[in-house]
Coordinates of C-alpha atoms (C1' of nucleotides) in Angstrom, one line a residue:
Chain A
M391 CA 13.1 -14.0 13.3
L392 CA 9.8 -16.0 12.5
D393 CA 8.4 -13.8 15.0
E394 CA 7.0 -15.7 17.4
V395 CA 5.2 -17.9 14.5
K396 CA 4.1 -21.3 16.4
I397 CA 4.4 -24.6 13.8
P398 CA 1.7 -27.0 14.6
T399 CA 2.6 -30.9 15.0
T400 CA -0.4 -32.6 14.2
R401 CA -2.4 -33.2 11.5
N402 CA -5.3 -31.3 12.6
G403 CA -3.0 -28.1 13.2
K404 CA -1.6 -28.3 10.2
A405 CA -4.7 -28.7 8.3
T406 CA -5.8 -25.0 10.6
F407 CA -2.5 -23.7 10.2
K408 CA -2.9 -24.2 6.7
I409 CA -6.6 -22.9 6.1
I410 CA -5.4 -19.7 7.9
I411 CA -2.5 -18.9 5.5
E412 CA -5.0 -19.6 2.4
T413 CA -7.8 -17.4 3.5
T414 CA -5.0 -14.9 4.4
I415 CA -3.8 -14.6 1.1
D416 CA -7.2 -14.4 -0.7
L417 CA -8.1 -11.9 2.1
F418 CA -4.9 -9.9 1.4
Y419 CA -5.6 -9.8 -2.4
K420 CA -9.6 -8.7 -2.4
Q421 CA -9.1 -6.0 0.7
G422 CA -5.5 -5.3 1.5
Y423 CA -3.7 -6.4 5.1
H424 CA -5.1 -2.7 7.0
K425 CA -8.8 -3.7 5.6
T426 CA -8.5 -7.1 6.7
T427 CA -9.2 -7.9 10.2
I428 CA -8.4 -10.9 12.1
A429 CA -12.6 -11.7 12.7
N430 CA -12.3 -11.7 9.0
I431 CA -10.3 -14.3 8.5
T432 CA -11.1 -16.5 10.9
N433 CA -15.1 -16.0 9.7
S434 CA -13.8 -17.0 6.5
A435 CA -11.2 -19.9 7.1
G436 CA -14.4 -21.0 9.8
I437 CA -12.6 -21.3 12.9
G438 CA -12.5 -19.5 16.3
A439 CA -11.6 -16.6 16.8
G440 CA -8.7 -17.8 19.8
T441 CA -7.6 -20.1 17.1
F442 CA -5.9 -17.9 15.3
Y443 CA -3.7 -16.5 18.5
L444 CA -2.6 -20.3 19.0
Y445 CA -0.5 -20.3 15.8
F446 CA 0.4 -16.1 15.4
P447 CA 0.7 -13.7 17.8
N448 CA -0.9 -11.1 15.4
K449 CA -2.0 -9.7 11.9
L450 CA 1.7 -8.5 11.1
S451 CA 3.6 -12.0 11.9
L452 CA 1.0 -13.6 9.8
Y453 CA 2.1 -11.2 7.0
K454 CA 6.1 -11.4 7.0
Y455 CA 5.1 -15.5 7.4
I456 CA 3.7 -15.0 4.3
L457 CA 5.7 -13.0 2.6
N458 CA 8.9 -14.8 3.1
Q459 CA 6.8 -17.7 1.6
F460 CA 6.3 -16.0 -1.7
Q461 CA 10.1 -14.7 -1.5
H462 CA 11.6 -17.9 -1.6
D463 CA 8.9 -19.5 -4.0
I464 CA 9.5 -16.7 -6.5
R465 CA 13.3 -17.1 -6.3
K466 CA 13.3 -20.8 -6.4
T467 CA 10.7 -20.9 -9.3
I468 CA 13.3 -18.2 -11.4
A469 CA 16.9 -20.1 -10.5
E470 CA 15.1 -23.5 -11.8
K471 CA 13.9 -22.4 -14.7
V472 CA 17.0 -20.0 -15.6
A473 CA 19.3 -23.2 -14.8
S474 CA 17.4 -25.0 -17.3
V475 CA 18.6 -22.6 -20.3
D476 CA 22.2 -21.8 -21.5
G477 CA 23.3 -18.5 -22.6
R478 CA 23.5 -15.6 -20.6
F479 CA 20.9 -13.6 -22.9
E480 CA 18.7 -16.8 -22.9
K481 CA 19.1 -16.8 -19.1
E482 CA 18.3 -13.1 -18.7
K483 CA 15.0 -13.3 -20.8
E484 CA 14.2 -16.9 -18.8
G485 CA 14.2 -15.0 -15.8
I486 CA 12.1 -12.2 -16.8
K487 CA 9.4 -14.6 -18.6
T488 CA 9.8 -16.6 -15.6
F489 CA 9.1 -13.6 -13.2
I490 CA 6.1 -12.5 -15.1
K491 CA 4.4 -15.6 -15.9
Y492 CA 4.4 -15.9 -11.7
A493 CA 2.9 -13.0 -11.9
I494 CA 0.2 -14.0 -13.7
Q495 CA 0.0 -17.8 -11.9
N496 CA -0.3 -15.8 -8.4
P497 CA -1.8 -12.2 -8.6
H498 CA -2.2 -12.7 -5.2
S499 CA 1.9 -12.5 -4.5
Y500 CA 2.6 -9.0 -6.3
N501 CA -0.2 -7.2 -4.0
I502 CA 1.4 -8.2 -0.7
I503 CA 5.0 -7.7 -1.9
W504 CA 4.4 -4.5 -2.9
E505 CA 2.2 -3.5 0.3
S506 CA 5.3 -4.2 2.6
L507 CA 5.9 -0.4 1.4
Y508 CA 2.9 0.6 3.3
I509 CA 3.5 -2.0 6.3
D510 CA 7.5 -1.8 7.1
K511 CA 9.6 -0.3 4.5
Q512 CA 12.1 -2.2 5.4
L513 CA 10.8 -5.2 4.3
F514 CA 9.9 -3.8 1.4
M515 CA 14.1 -2.1 1.1
D516 CA 15.1 -5.6 2.2
Y517 CA 13.1 -7.7 -0.2
Y518 CA 14.6 -5.3 -3.4
E519 CA 18.3 -4.8 -2.3
G520 CA 18.1 -8.5 -2.2
F521 CA 16.6 -9.2 -5.6
A522 CA 19.2 -6.6 -7.1
K523 CA 22.1 -8.4 -5.7
R524 CA 20.9 -11.7 -7.1
Y525 CA 20.8 -10.3 -10.4
E526 CA 23.7 -8.7 -10.7
I527 CA 25.5 -12.2 -10.4
G528 CA 24.1 -12.9 -13.2
L529 CA 24.6 -9.7 -14.8
T530 CA 28.6 -9.8 -14.4
K531 CA 28.5 -13.2 -15.8
S532 CA 27.3 -11.7 -18.6
I533 CA 29.5 -9.1 -19.0
D534 CA 32.6 -11.5 -18.4
D535 CA 30.9 -14.0 -21.1
G536 CA 31.0 -10.8 -23.9
E537 CA 27.3 -11.1 -24.1
M538 CA 26.6 -7.5 -22.2
H539 CA 28.4 -4.4 -22.6
N540 CA 30.1 -3.1 -19.8
V541 CA 27.3 -1.6 -17.8
D542 CA 26.5 -0.2 -14.4
T543 CA 25.4 -3.4 -13.1
E544 CA 23.0 -2.1 -10.0
L545 CA 21.8 0.1 -12.1
V546 CA 20.5 -2.4 -14.9
S547 CA 19.4 -4.5 -12.0
Y548 CA 16.8 -1.9 -11.3
I549 CA 16.2 -1.1 -14.6
L550 CA 15.5 -4.8 -15.4
M551 CA 13.6 -4.9 -12.0
G552 CA 11.4 -2.1 -13.4
V553 CA 10.6 -3.6 -16.4
S554 CA 9.7 -6.6 -15.3
N555 CA 7.3 -5.2 -12.8
F556 CA 5.7 -2.9 -14.4
V557 CA 5.0 -4.9 -17.9
G558 CA 4.0 -7.5 -14.9
L559 CA 1.7 -5.0 -13.8
K560 CA 0.3 -4.2 -17.0
V561 CA -0.7 -7.8 -18.4
L562 CA -2.3 -8.0 -14.4
L563 CA -4.4 -5.0 -15.0
D564 CA -5.3 -5.9 -18.4
L565 CA -5.9 -9.6 -17.7
G566 CA -7.4 -12.6 -19.6
S567 CA -3.4 -12.6 -20.6
N568 CA -2.9 -16.3 -21.5
N569 CA 0.2 -17.7 -21.6
E570 CA 0.6 -18.3 -25.0
D571 CA 0.7 -14.2 -25.3
V572 CA 3.2 -13.9 -22.4
D573 CA 5.9 -15.8 -25.0
K574 CA 5.6 -13.4 -27.6
L575 CA 5.2 -10.1 -25.3
V576 CA 8.7 -11.1 -23.6
D577 CA 10.0 -11.8 -27.2
Q578 CA 9.4 -8.4 -28.0
V579 CA 10.0 -6.7 -24.8
M580 CA 13.7 -8.8 -24.6
N581 CA 14.5 -7.0 -28.4
I582 CA 13.8 -3.8 -27.0
I583 CA 16.2 -4.6 -24.2
K584 CA 18.5 -6.1 -26.3
T585 CA 18.7 -3.7 -29.2
G586 CA 17.7 -0.7 -27.3
I587 CA 14.6 1.9 -28.5
F588 CA 16.4 4.5 -30.2
K589 CA 18.2 4.6 -33.7
Chain B
M117 CA -16.2 13.7 -8.5
L118 CA -14.3 16.3 -6.0
D119 CA -16.0 13.6 -3.6
E120 CA -18.3 16.3 -1.7
V121 CA -15.2 18.6 -0.9
K122 CA -16.1 21.7 0.0
I123 CA -13.4 24.5 -0.9
P124 CA -13.3 27.6 2.0
T125 CA -14.0 31.1 0.6
T126 CA -12.4 33.7 2.9
R127 CA -9.0 34.0 3.9
N128 CA -9.1 32.2 7.2
G129 CA -11.1 29.4 6.1
K130 CA -8.3 29.1 2.9
A131 CA -5.2 28.8 5.7
T132 CA -7.1 26.0 7.4
F133 CA -7.9 23.9 4.3
K134 CA -4.1 24.3 2.9
I135 CA -2.7 23.5 6.8
I136 CA -4.1 20.7 6.5
I137 CA -3.7 19.3 3.1
E138 CA 0.4 20.2 4.1
T139 CA -0.2 18.3 7.4
T140 CA -1.6 15.0 6.0
I141 CA 0.9 14.2 3.1
D142 CA 3.6 14.5 5.6
L143 CA 1.9 12.1 7.5
F144 CA 0.3 10.4 4.7
Y145 CA 4.7 9.7 4.0
K146 CA 5.2 9.3 7.3
Q147 CA 2.9 6.6 8.2
G148 CA 0.9 5.9 5.5
Y149 CA -2.5 6.2 4.9
H150 CA -4.2 3.6 7.0
K151 CA -2.4 4.4 9.9
T152 CA -3.1 8.2 9.7
T153 CA -6.1 8.7 12.2
I154 CA -8.4 12.1 11.8
A155 CA -6.9 12.8 15.3
N156 CA -3.5 12.8 13.8
I157 CA -4.4 15.0 11.0
T158 CA -6.7 17.6 13.5
N159 CA -3.9 17.9 16.2
S160 CA -0.7 17.9 13.9
A161 CA -3.0 20.9 11.8
G162 CA -3.5 22.5 15.5
I163 CA -7.3 22.8 14.8
G164 CA -10.3 21.4 16.7
A165 CA -11.3 17.8 15.6
G166 CA -15.1 19.0 14.0
T167 CA -13.0 21.6 11.9
F168 CA -11.6 18.6 9.7
Y169 CA -15.5 17.8 8.7
L170 CA -16.0 21.3 7.5
Y171 CA -14.1 20.9 4.2
F172 CA -14.2 16.9 3.5
P173 CA -16.9 14.7 4.3
N174 CA -13.9 11.7 5.7
K175 CA -10.7 10.5 5.1
L176 CA -10.5 8.9 1.2
S177 CA -12.3 12.3 0.1
L178 CA -8.8 14.0 1.0
Y179 CA -6.7 10.9 -0.1
K180 CA -8.6 11.4 -3.5
Y181 CA -8.0 15.3 -3.3
I182 CA -4.1 15.2 -2.2
L183 CA -3.9 12.2 -5.2
N184 CA -5.4 14.9 -8.0
Q185 CA -2.6 17.8 -7.0
F186 CA 0.1 15.4 -7.8
Q187 CA -1.4 14.0 -11.0
H188 CA -2.1 17.7 -12.4
D189 CA 1.2 19.0 -10.9
I190 CA 3.6 16.3 -12.2
R191 CA 2.1 16.0 -15.1
K192 CA 2.3 19.5 -15.6
T193 CA 5.7 19.6 -14.5
I194 CA 6.9 17.0 -17.3
A195 CA 5.3 18.7 -20.1
E196 CA 6.5 22.0 -19.4
K197 CA 10.3 20.0 -19.2
V198 CA 9.9 18.5 -22.4
A199 CA 8.7 21.6 -24.3
S200 CA 11.6 23.2 -23.5
V201 CA 13.9 20.7 -25.8
D202 CA 14.2 19.8 -29.1
G203 CA 14.4 16.3 -30.5
R204 CA 12.2 13.5 -29.4
F205 CA 15.0 11.7 -28.1
E206 CA 16.7 14.3 -25.7
K207 CA 12.4 15.0 -24.7
E208 CA 11.9 11.7 -23.8
K209 CA 15.3 12.4 -21.9
E210 CA 14.3 15.1 -20.2
G211 CA 10.8 13.7 -19.3
I212 CA 12.2 10.4 -17.7
K213 CA 15.0 13.2 -15.8
T214 CA 11.8 15.2 -14.6
F215 CA 10.0 12.5 -13.3
I216 CA 13.5 11.1 -11.2
K217 CA 14.2 14.7 -9.9
Y218 CA 10.1 15.2 -9.8
A219 CA 10.5 11.9 -7.1
I220 CA 13.6 13.1 -5.1
Q221 CA 11.8 16.7 -5.0
N222 CA 9.0 15.7 -3.6
P223 CA 9.2 12.1 -1.9
H224 CA 5.6 12.7 -0.5
S225 CA 4.3 12.1 -3.8
Y226 CA 5.8 8.9 -5.0
N227 CA 4.9 6.6 -1.6
I228 CA 1.2 9.0 -2.1
I229 CA 0.5 7.4 -6.0
W230 CA 1.6 3.8 -5.5
E231 CA -0.1 3.7 -2.1
S232 CA -3.5 4.6 -3.9
L233 CA -3.0 0.4 -5.3
Y234 CA -4.2 -0.2 -1.4
I235 CA -7.0 2.1 -1.5
D236 CA -8.8 2.2 -4.5
K237 CA -7.5 -0.3 -7.2
Q238 CA -9.7 2.0 -9.7
L239 CA -7.4 4.7 -9.0
F240 CA -4.1 3.6 -9.2
M241 CA -5.3 1.6 -12.6
D242 CA -6.7 5.3 -13.7
Y243 CA -3.5 6.6 -12.9
Y244 CA -0.9 4.8 -14.8
E245 CA -2.9 4.2 -17.9
G246 CA -3.5 7.7 -18.1
F247 CA -0.1 8.1 -17.4
A248 CA 0.2 5.5 -20.2
K249 CA -1.7 6.9 -22.6
R250 CA 0.4 10.3 -22.7
Y251 CA 3.5 8.7 -22.9
E252 CA 2.4 7.1 -26.2
I253 CA 1.6 10.3 -28.0
G254 CA 5.3 11.4 -27.9
L255 CA 6.5 8.1 -28.7
T256 CA 4.2 7.6 -31.9
K257 CA 5.7 10.7 -32.9
S258 CA 8.6 9.8 -32.3
I259 CA 8.4 7.2 -34.4
D260 CA 7.1 9.3 -37.3
D261 CA 10.1 11.2 -37.0
G262 CA 12.0 8.5 -37.6
E263 CA 13.7 8.6 -34.3
M264 CA 12.7 5.7 -33.1
H265 CA 12.1 2.0 -34.1
N266 CA 8.6 0.7 -35.1
V267 CA 7.8 -0.4 -31.5
D268 CA 4.8 -1.6 -29.4
T269 CA 4.4 1.9 -27.8
E270 CA 1.9 1.0 -25.3
L271 CA 4.5 -1.7 -24.5
V272 CA 6.9 0.6 -24.2
S273 CA 5.2 3.2 -22.5
Y274 CA 5.1 0.2 -19.5
I275 CA 8.5 -0.1 -20.2
L276 CA 9.7 3.3 -19.6
M277 CA 7.6 3.7 -17.0
G278 CA 9.1 0.7 -14.7
V279 CA 12.4 2.1 -15.6
S280 CA 11.5 5.9 -14.3
N281 CA 9.9 4.3 -11.2
F282 CA 12.2 1.6 -9.9
V283 CA 15.9 4.0 -10.9
G284 CA 13.5 6.8 -8.9
L285 CA 12.9 4.1 -6.3
K286 CA 16.6 3.2 -6.0
V287 CA 17.3 6.7 -5.8
L288 CA 14.9 7.5 -3.4
L289 CA 15.7 4.3 -1.1
D290 CA 19.7 5.4 -1.4
L291 CA 18.8 8.5 -0.2
G292 CA 21.3 11.6 -0.1
S293 CA 21.2 11.8 -4.0
N294 CA 21.9 15.2 -5.5
N295 CA 20.7 16.7 -8.7
E296 CA 24.0 16.7 -10.2
D297 CA 24.4 13.0 -9.0
V298 CA 20.9 12.6 -11.1
D299 CA 21.8 14.2 -14.1
K300 CA 24.5 11.9 -14.8
L301 CA 22.3 8.7 -13.6
V302 CA 19.8 9.5 -16.4
D303 CA 22.6 9.9 -18.7
Q304 CA 23.4 6.7 -18.4
V305 CA 19.8 5.7 -18.1
M306 CA 19.1 6.6 -21.5
N307 CA 22.6 5.3 -22.6
I308 CA 20.6 1.8 -21.8
I309 CA 17.7 2.4 -23.6
K310 CA 19.1 3.8 -26.2
T311 CA 21.1 1.1 -27.5
G312 CA 19.9 -1.7 -25.4
I313 CA 22.0 -4.1 -23.0
F314 CA 23.1 -7.0 -25.4
K315 CA 25.7 -6.9 -27.4
Chain C
dT1052 C1' -7.7 -47.8 27.8
dC1053 C1' -6.4 -43.6 29.7
dA1054 C1' -3.9 -40.0 30.6
dT1055 C1' -1.5 -35.8 28.3
dA1056 C1' -0.2 -32.7 24.9
dA1057 C1' -2.3 -30.0 21.5
dC1058 C1' -6.1 -27.6 19.6
dC1059 C1' -9.9 -25.4 20.0
dT1060 C1' -14.1 -22.2 21.0
dG1061 C1' -16.5 -18.0 21.5
dA1062 C1' -18.1 -14.4 24.6
dA1063 C1' -16.3 -10.3 27.0
dG1064 C1' -12.8 -6.6 28.5
dG1065 C1' -10.7 -3.0 27.1
dG1066 C1' -8.8 0.2 23.9
dT1067 C1' -9.1 3.1 19.7
dT1068 C1' -11.4 5.9 16.1
dA1069 C1' -14.9 7.9 13.3
dT1070 C1' -18.5 11.1 13.6
dT1071 C1' -21.5 14.7 15.0
dC1072 C1' -23.6 18.9 17.2
dA1073 C1' -24.8 22.5 20.1
dG1074 C1' -22.9 26.8 20.8
dA1075 C1' -19.2 29.6 21.0
dT1076 C1' -16.2 33.3 17.8
dT1077 C1' -14.8 35.5 13.2
dA1078 C1' -15.0 38.1 9.4
dT1079 C1' -17.1 41.2 6.5
dA1080 C1' -21.3 43.3 3.4
dG1081 C1' -24.4 47.1 3.5
Chain D
dC1487 C1' -22.5 49.5 13.5
dT1488 C1' -24.7 45.3 13.0
dA1489 C1' -27.1 41.2 10.3
dT1490 C1' -25.6 37.3 8.4
dA1491 C1' -22.6 33.6 6.6
dA1492 C1' -18.4 31.4 7.5
dT1493 C1' -15.6 29.5 10.7
dC1494 C1' -14.1 26.8 14.4
dT1495 C1' -14.4 23.4 18.8
dG1496 C1' -13.9 19.4 21.5
dA1497 C1' -17.1 16.3 24.4
dA1498 C1' -20.1 12.7 23.5
dT1499 C1' -21.5 9.0 20.9
dA1500 C1' -21.5 4.9 19.0
dA1501 C1' -19.3 1.4 16.1
dC1502 C1' -15.0 -1.3 15.8
dC1503 C1' -11.3 -4.5 16.4
dC1504 C1' -7.8 -6.9 19.3
dT1505 C1' -6.8 -9.7 22.4
dT1506 C1' -7.4 -13.0 26.4
dC1507 C1' -8.9 -16.8 28.8
dA1508 C1' -11.6 -20.1 31.7
dG1509 C1' -13.6 -24.6 30.0
dG1510 C1' -14.1 -27.5 26.4
dT1511 C1' -13.2 -31.3 22.5
dT1512 C1' -9.6 -34.1 20.0
dA1513 C1' -5.6 -37.0 19.0
dT1514 C1' -1.9 -39.7 20.3
dG1515 C1' 1.8 -42.7 22.8
dA1516 C1' 2.3 -45.7 26.1

DNA sequence: TCATAACCTGAAGGGTTATTCAGATTATAG
DNA sequence: CTATAATCTGAATAACCCTTCAGGTTATGA
């Protein structure tokens, strides 16, 4: 499943493995997956061309490894934050806020996840379907707790993902937004989500 | 601005130009921009390799030409539909419905537009900023007409784009949704947008 | 200390692709 | 009908890139 990735065992090996990952995340962000060559990676990482193949059989397996890392990291970060607040509404708010903040602090992750649509469509579908399913669990609880109208949870999960993703996108494109701004921004977003847009 | 695209003048030339466009849209959809080669295009179109360069200096200029076409077509389609209904709320609803229906009927467009993020980031930014500005005009009218709360129109335009894009995405990924379903789906979405999610 | 496994190198082979161009064909204005 | 512009062809070139591999270095357990 890890596509024949070879995990190094020694200290030197681990350091090399790590620099490959870090260099590649940076290159994928700046140039995109397809424009990034193995030679780009090994040159930027300061290693020989053959060293790459010691750990990864090809570029795709490296991409999948990085995507997997981000998935776990995002979900873990959100889950921890959400667990720390009380009330369904507050939890949903914290989830969206954490997602947007994560995007700001890891702008690379955003690009790399979306790009999966143009690398392997199935990866993209799995990612968002998995994310939606997680969302639905929380939404169902919100309904059970009487804090939310009896909505179609699957639909609402896509709506909320769309909102977070595009608001995150806006913040990323604008650039230079700091964390305080994000708090206010998310308050506005949640107000809109809570009470609706139209009179 | 059109990147040196040469528009043919004769009937034969126009037919060749057209088949290049149509073949390429199909290939970009199926394989993505980067995996599609000029040889793929000319072979699928049934023309000689050199013929491509009669009209386009390279693959990127062809991509930009196609992206531009979709932009105009989407905006025109939405504008016409929106003009045909009365009331700001009904107009917003019709706009979202038309967008999602357009995505279903032209699944190619969706892929090609999003892919701009991985071909030329500036194209992507221009596209969504332009779309947001258009949206804001309608939203401002909604507020003036007293049909909408006094919201941040720029923020709401990104929220609405996020909702349309991800609901459209969901429909596309699920596949097999017909137009009647979409009407009901959009009714649900608009209900949520109108009255909010939380109690 | 030394045998062994892990790690590293970069030149070279082999495949793929973009682009050119000399020459051929077709359409049409006059 | 004919001169001319537009259109078309596909083999050839040159650039690029992935991947291998024979040979070298480094770290470590015993």
